[in-house]
XYZ file of C-alpha atoms in Angstrom:
445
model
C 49.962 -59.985 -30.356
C 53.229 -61.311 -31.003
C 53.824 -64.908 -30.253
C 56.816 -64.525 -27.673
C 54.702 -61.465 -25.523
C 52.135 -64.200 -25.729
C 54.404 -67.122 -23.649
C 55.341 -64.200 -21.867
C 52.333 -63.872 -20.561
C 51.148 -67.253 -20.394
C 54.458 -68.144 -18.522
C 53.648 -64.809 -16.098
C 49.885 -66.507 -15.438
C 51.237 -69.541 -15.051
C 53.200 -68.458 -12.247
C 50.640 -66.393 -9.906
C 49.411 -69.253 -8.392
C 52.339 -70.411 -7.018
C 53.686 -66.791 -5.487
C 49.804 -65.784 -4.153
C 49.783 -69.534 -2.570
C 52.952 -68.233 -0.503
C 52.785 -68.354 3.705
C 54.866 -64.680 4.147
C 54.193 -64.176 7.791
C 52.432 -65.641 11.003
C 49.314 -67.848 10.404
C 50.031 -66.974 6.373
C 48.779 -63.723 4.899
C 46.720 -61.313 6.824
C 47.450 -63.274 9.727
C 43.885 -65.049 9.607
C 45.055 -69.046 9.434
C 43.045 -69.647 5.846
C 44.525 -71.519 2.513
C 43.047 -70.938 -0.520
C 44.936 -72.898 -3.055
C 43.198 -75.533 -4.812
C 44.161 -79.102 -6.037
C 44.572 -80.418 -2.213
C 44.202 -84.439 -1.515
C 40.896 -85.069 0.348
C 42.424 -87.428 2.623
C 45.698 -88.676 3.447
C 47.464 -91.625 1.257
C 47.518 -94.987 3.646
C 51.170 -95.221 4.054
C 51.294 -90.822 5.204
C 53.358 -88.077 3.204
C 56.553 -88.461 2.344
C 59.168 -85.799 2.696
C 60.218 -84.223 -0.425
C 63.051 -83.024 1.711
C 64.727 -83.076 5.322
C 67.077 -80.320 6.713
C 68.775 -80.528 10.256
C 68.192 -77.723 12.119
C 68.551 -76.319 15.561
C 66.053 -75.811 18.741
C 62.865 -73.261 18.685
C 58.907 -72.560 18.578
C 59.051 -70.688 15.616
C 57.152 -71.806 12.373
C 58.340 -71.298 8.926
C 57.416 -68.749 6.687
C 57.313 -69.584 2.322
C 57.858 -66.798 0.319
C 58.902 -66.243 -3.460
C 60.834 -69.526 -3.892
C 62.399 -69.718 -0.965
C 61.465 -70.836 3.406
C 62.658 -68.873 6.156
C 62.974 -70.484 9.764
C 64.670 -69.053 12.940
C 66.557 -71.619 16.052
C 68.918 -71.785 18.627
C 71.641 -73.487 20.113
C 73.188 -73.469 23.854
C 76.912 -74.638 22.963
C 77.355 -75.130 26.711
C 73.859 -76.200 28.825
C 75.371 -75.188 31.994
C 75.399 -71.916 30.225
C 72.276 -69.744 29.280
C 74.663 -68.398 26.335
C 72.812 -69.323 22.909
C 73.568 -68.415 19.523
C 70.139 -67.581 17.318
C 70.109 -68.220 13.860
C 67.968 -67.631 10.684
C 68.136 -70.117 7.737
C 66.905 -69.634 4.103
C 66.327 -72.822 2.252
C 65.211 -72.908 -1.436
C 61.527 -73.733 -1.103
C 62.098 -76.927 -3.982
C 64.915 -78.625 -2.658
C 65.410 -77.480 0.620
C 69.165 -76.284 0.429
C 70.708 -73.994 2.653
C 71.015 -70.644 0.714
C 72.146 -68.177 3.634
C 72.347 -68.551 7.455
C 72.570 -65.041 9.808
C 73.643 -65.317 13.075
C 73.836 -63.295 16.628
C 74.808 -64.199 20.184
C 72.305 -63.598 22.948
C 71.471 -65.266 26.517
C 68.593 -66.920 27.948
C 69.157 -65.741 31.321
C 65.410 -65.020 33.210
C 63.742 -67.292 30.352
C 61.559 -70.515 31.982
C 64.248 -72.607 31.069
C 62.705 -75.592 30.509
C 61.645 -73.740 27.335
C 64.508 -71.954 26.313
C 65.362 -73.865 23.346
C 64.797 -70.744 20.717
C 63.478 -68.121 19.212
C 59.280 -68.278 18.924
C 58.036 -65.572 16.241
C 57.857 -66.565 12.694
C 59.623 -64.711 9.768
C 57.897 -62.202 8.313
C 58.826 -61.596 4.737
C 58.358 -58.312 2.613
C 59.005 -58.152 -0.647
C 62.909 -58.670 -0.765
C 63.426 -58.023 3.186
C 62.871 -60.534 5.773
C 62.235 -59.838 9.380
C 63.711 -62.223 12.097
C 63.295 -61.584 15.790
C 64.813 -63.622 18.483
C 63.568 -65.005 21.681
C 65.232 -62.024 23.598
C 64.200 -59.312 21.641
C 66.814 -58.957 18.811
C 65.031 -57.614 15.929
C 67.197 -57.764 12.462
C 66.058 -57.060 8.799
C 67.907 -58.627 6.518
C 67.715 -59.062 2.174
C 66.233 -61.462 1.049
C 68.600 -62.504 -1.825
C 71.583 -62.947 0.216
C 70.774 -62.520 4.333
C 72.733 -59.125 4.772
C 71.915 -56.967 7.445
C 70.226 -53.859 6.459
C 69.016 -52.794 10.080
C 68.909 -54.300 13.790
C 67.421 -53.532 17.082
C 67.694 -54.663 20.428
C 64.583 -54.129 22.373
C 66.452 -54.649 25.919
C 69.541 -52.383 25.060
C 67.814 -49.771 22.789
C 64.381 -49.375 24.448
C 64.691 -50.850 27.952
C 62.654 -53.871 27.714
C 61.804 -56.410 30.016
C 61.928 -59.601 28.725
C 59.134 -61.770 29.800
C 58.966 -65.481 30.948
C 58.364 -67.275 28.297
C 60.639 -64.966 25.418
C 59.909 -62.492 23.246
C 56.657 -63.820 20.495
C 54.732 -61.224 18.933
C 56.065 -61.740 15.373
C 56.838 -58.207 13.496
C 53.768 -56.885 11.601
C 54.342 -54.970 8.248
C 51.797 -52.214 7.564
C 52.710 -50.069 4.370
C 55.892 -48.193 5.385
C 55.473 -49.712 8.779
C 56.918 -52.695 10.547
C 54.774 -52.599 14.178
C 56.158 -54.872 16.904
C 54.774 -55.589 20.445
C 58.512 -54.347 22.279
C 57.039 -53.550 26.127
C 59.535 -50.610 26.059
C 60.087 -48.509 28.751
C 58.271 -45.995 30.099
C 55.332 -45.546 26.816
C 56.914 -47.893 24.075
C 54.507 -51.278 24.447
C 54.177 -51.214 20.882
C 56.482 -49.491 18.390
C 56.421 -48.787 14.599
C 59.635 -48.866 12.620
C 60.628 -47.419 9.340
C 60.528 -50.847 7.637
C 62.901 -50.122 5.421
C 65.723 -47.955 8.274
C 64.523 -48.958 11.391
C 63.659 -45.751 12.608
C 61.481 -44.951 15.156
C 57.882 -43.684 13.753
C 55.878 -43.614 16.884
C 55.460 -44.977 20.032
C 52.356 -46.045 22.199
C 50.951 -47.714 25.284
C 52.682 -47.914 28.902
C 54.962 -50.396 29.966
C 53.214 -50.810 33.616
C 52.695 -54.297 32.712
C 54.617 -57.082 30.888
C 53.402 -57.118 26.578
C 52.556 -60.309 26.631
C 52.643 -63.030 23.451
C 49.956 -61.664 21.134
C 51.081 -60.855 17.942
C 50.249 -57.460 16.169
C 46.772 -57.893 14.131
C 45.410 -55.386 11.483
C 41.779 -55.072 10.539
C 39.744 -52.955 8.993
C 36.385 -51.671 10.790
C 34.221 -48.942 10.934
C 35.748 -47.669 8.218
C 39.236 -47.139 9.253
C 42.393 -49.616 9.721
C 42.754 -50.750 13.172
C 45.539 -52.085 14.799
C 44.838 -55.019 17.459
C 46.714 -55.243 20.336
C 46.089 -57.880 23.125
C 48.096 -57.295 26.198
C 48.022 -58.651 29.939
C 45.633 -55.414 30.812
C 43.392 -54.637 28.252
C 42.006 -55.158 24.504
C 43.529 -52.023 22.398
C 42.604 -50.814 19.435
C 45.282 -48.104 17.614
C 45.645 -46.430 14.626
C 48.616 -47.871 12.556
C 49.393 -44.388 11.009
C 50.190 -43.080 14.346
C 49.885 -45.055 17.298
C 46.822 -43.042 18.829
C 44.521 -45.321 20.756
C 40.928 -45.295 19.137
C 39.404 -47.789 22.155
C 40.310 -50.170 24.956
C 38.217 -53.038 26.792
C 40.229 -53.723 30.267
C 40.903 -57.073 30.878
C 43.646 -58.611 32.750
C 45.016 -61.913 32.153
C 47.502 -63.297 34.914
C 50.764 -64.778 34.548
C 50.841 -62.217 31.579
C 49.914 -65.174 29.200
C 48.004 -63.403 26.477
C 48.848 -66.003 23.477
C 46.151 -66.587 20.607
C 45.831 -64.484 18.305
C 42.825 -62.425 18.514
C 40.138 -63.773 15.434
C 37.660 -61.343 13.817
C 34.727 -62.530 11.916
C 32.436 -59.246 10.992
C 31.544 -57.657 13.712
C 33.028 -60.162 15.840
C 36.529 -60.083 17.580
C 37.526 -62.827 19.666
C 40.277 -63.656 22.851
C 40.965 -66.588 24.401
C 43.539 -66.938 27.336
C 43.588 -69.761 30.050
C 44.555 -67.467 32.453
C 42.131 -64.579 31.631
C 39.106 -66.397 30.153
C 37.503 -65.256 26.936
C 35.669 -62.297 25.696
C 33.668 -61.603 23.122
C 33.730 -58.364 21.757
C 31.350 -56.996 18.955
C 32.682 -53.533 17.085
C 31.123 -50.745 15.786
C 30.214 -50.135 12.485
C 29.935 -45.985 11.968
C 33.529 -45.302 14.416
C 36.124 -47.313 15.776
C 34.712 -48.923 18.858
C 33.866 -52.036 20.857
C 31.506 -53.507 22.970
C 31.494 -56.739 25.574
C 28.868 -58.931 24.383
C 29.933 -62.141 26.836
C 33.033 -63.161 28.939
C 34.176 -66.570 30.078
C 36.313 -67.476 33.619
C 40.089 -68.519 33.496
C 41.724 -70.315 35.617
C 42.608 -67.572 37.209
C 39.074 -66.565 38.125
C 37.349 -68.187 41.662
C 34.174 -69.144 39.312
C 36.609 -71.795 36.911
C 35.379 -75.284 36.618
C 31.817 -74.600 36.842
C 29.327 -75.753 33.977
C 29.741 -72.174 32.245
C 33.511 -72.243 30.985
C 33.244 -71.194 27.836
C 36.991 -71.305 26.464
C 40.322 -70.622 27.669
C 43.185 -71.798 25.227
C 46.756 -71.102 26.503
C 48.480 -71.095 22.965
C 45.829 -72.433 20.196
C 43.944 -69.495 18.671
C 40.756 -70.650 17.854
C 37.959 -70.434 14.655
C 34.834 -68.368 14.194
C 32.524 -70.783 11.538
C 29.746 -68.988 10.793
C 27.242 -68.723 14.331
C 29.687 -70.664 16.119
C 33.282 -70.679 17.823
C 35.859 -73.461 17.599
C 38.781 -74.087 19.713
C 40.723 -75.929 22.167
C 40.589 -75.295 25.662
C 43.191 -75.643 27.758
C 42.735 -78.641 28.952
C 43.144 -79.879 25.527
C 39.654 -80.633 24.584
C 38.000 -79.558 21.349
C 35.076 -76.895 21.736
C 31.935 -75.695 19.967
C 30.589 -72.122 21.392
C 27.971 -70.343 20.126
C 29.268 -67.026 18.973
C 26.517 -64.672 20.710
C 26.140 -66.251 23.823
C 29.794 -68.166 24.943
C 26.959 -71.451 25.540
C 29.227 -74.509 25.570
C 27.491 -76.942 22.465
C 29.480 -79.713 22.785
C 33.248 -80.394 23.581
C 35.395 -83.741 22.275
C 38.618 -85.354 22.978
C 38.698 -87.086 19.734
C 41.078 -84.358 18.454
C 44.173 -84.507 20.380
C 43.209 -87.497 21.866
C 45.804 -87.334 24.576
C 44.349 -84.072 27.091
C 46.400 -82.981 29.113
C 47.058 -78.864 30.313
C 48.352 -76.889 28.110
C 47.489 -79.330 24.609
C 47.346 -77.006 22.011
C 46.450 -77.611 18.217
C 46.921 -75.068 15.512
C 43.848 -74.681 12.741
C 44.249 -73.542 8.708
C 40.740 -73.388 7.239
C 40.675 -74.322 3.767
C 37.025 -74.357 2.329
C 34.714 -76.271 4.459
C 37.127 -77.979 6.276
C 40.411 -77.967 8.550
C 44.153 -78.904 8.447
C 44.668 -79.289 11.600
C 48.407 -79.738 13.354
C 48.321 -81.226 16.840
C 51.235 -80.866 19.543
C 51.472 -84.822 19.171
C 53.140 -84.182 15.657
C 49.857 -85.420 13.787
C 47.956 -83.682 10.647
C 44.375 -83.615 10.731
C 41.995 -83.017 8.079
C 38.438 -82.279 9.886
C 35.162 -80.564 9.897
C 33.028 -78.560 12.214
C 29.361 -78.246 12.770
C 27.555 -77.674 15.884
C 25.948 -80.890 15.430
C 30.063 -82.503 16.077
C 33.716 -82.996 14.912
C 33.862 -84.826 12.010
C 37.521 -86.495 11.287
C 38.081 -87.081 7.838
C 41.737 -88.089 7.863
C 44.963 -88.214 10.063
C 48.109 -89.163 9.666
C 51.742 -88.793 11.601
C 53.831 -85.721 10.141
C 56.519 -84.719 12.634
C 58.230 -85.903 16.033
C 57.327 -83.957 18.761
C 60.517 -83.319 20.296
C 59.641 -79.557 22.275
C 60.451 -80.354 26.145
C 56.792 -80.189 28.314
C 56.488 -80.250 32.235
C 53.614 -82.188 32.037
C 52.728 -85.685 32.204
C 50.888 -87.210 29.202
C 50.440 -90.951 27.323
C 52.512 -89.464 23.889
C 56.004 -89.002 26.066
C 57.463 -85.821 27.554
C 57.881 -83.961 24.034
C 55.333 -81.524 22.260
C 55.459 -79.954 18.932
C 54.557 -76.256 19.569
C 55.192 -74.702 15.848
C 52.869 -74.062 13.710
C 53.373 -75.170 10.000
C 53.439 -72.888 6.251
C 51.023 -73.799 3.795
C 52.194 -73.095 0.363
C 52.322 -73.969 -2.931
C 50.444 -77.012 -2.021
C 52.876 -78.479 0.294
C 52.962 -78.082 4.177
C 56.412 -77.139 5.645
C 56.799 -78.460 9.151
C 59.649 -77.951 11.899
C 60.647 -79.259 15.312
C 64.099 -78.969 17.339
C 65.672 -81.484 15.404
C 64.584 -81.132 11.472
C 62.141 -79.145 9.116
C 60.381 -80.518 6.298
C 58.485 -80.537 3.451
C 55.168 -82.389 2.724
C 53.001 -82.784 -0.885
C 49.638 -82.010 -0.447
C 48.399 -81.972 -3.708
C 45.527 -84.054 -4.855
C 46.747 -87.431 -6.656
């Protein structure tokens, strides 16, 4: 072989690592909130991580997604705030230094939002190839290249398909499936969920009613019995759909009040798991010879007459929780840590020690990588941690980012949360609030 195709291709090898450790979409690839990469730091230097870089940025829940070289991050800004005119924006930054390549722009208003919350948009980026997908808090979807942010394709899921926009903003971050880009819309009168050309925006197909609100569960693929199914969590019921065409294979009713289906749902094997704080949790186990499922155990919300008895299992109101092995890992919505057991919802223990400031609604956002967790908590910190049914085992913490999200609630750490969940890529962890995102090293010493 000749030497140059032989630093071609060491060069080409060289360079996998880095584009398969990229963070393309919601809770990284597949959805599923696990980081491979190797070469991470055990525990966190003394003096914390220091920024390789800072950008300003606007207002917003949505995290940051990494992809081929370059990070991708969606906010807003009210120019007026006796207005509920805001202008949505989506940055790309080069991934290394953290300059501004492109910014995209569009005018919408935040009239009907909670607006104590209305600071921006809340679904992450999802990139494909050279196309990036950016949807705003009020349901303006827009594709745009990669390369240099053009438009190639926008939709407006009030104007074009008669959406109501719930309380809290539009979530459910776009889901790309082959020629597919699926997206929880709630259009009216049978449009809940709708599949796009991905690369025209045209309409493929169409499927569930609009009697109820969508909710804020993003679109979740797996494969079982078989056959690709497409998840869908909504305020009335656990549907299953196949992605080719939008026909329902099963549904398990369940309602969940205030419409606040958030987490997303987690599959281990046969296992597929919800959490809501206003709907409780289920645990659902799904067939193996045709698409199907089956309630193996429920828990009470706070909704339900029975909460607050011994035999709350878990209801999270935005943290989507971990199946490890025989057990289930999560935080409640009272912002304690807890330890199920997978085939019976029995409470095994339950901790404070991870937030370490409960209060409602405390939320923490889990990436498994090996045996252990990186864990980001709505007080700004980074947590690297371990679970067992025997306990919580903290290995390291340190600060990483202001919390600076507005919260109704009273708690020790100040008015502010930080509701956005981080990238991991490349061995780095790219972090964001209403003020700045950043960029961490975590690579082993």
């Amino acid at each position: 072989m000749p030497r140059t195709l032989v630093a071609a291709v060491v060069l080409c090898a060289a360079a996998w690592p880095l584009r398969a450790a990229d963070w393309p979409e919601w809770r990284g690839a597949g959805r599923v909130g696990v980081w491979t990469e190797s070469g991470i730091l055990e525990e966190f230097p003394e003096e914390g991580l220091t920024a390789a870089w800072r950008v300003p940025i606007h207002g917003g829940y949505a995290g940051p997604a990494v992809a081929d070289g370059r990070v991708f991050v969606t906010d807003a800004r009210r120019p007026d705030l006796r207005s509920t005119a805001a202008i949505e924006r989506i940055l790309a930054l080069d991934e290394a230094t953290g300059a501004v390549l492109w910014t995209h722009e569009w005018e919408t208003n935040y009239a009907g939002l909670q607006l104590a919350y209305a600071i921006g948009p809340r679904a992450t980026p999802t990139v494909d190839g050279d196309v990036v997908y950016a949807l705003g808090a009020m349901g303006n979807l827009v594709a745009l290249d990669v390369a240099e942010g053009n438009v190639l394709w926008q939709r407006d899921y009030v104007r074009d398909f008669g959406a109501a926009v719930p309380s809290w903003g539009i979530s459910g971050a776009p889901l790309v499936d082959g020629d597919r880009l699926i997206c929880l819309v709630g259009g009216e009168p049978d449009a809940k969920v709708i599949a796009f050309d991905k690369r025209t925006g045209d309409v493929l197909w169409e499927a569930l009613s609009s009697d109820w609100e969508p909710g804020y569960s993003a679109p979740f693929l797996i494969d079982a019995a078989g056959v690709p199914q497409l998840i869908i969590w909504h305020p009335r019921a656990i549907s299953s759909l196949d992605p080719a065409t939008g026909a329902v294979y099963w549904e398990l009713p369940h309602v969940v009040d205030m419409g606040m289906s958030v987490p997303t749902p987690v599959r281990s094997g046969p296992w597929l798991f919800v959490t809501s704080q206003w709907g409780g949790a289920r645990m659902l186990r799904l067939a193996e010879t045709h698409p199907d499922a089956t309630l193996i155990w429920q828990g009470v919300g706070e909704s339900d007459p029975e909460h607050g008895r011994d035999f709350d299992t878990l209801d999270s109101v935005i943290s989507t929780p971990v199946i490890q092995g025989d057990y289930v890992y999560g935080v409640d919505g009272e912002g304690v840590l807890r330890c199920l057991e997978l085939r019976t919802g029995r409470r095994v223990w339950e901790t404070a020690d991870l937030i370490r400031d409960p209060a409602r609604w405390a939320t923490a956002f889990f990436v498994r990588h090996g045996d252990r967790y990186f864990i980001n908590t709505d007080g700004g910190d980074l947590v690297i941690a371990r679970f067992s049914p025997a306990g919580y085992e903290e290995i390291s913490r340190t600060h990483l980012i202001a919390p600076t999200s507005p919260y109704v609630r009273r708690r020790a750490q100040g008015p502010y949360v930080n509701w956005s969940h981080p990238a991991y890529a490349n061995r780095h962890v790219v972090a964001r609030n209403d003020e700045e995102i950043a960029r961490f090293s975590l690579a082993a010493p």
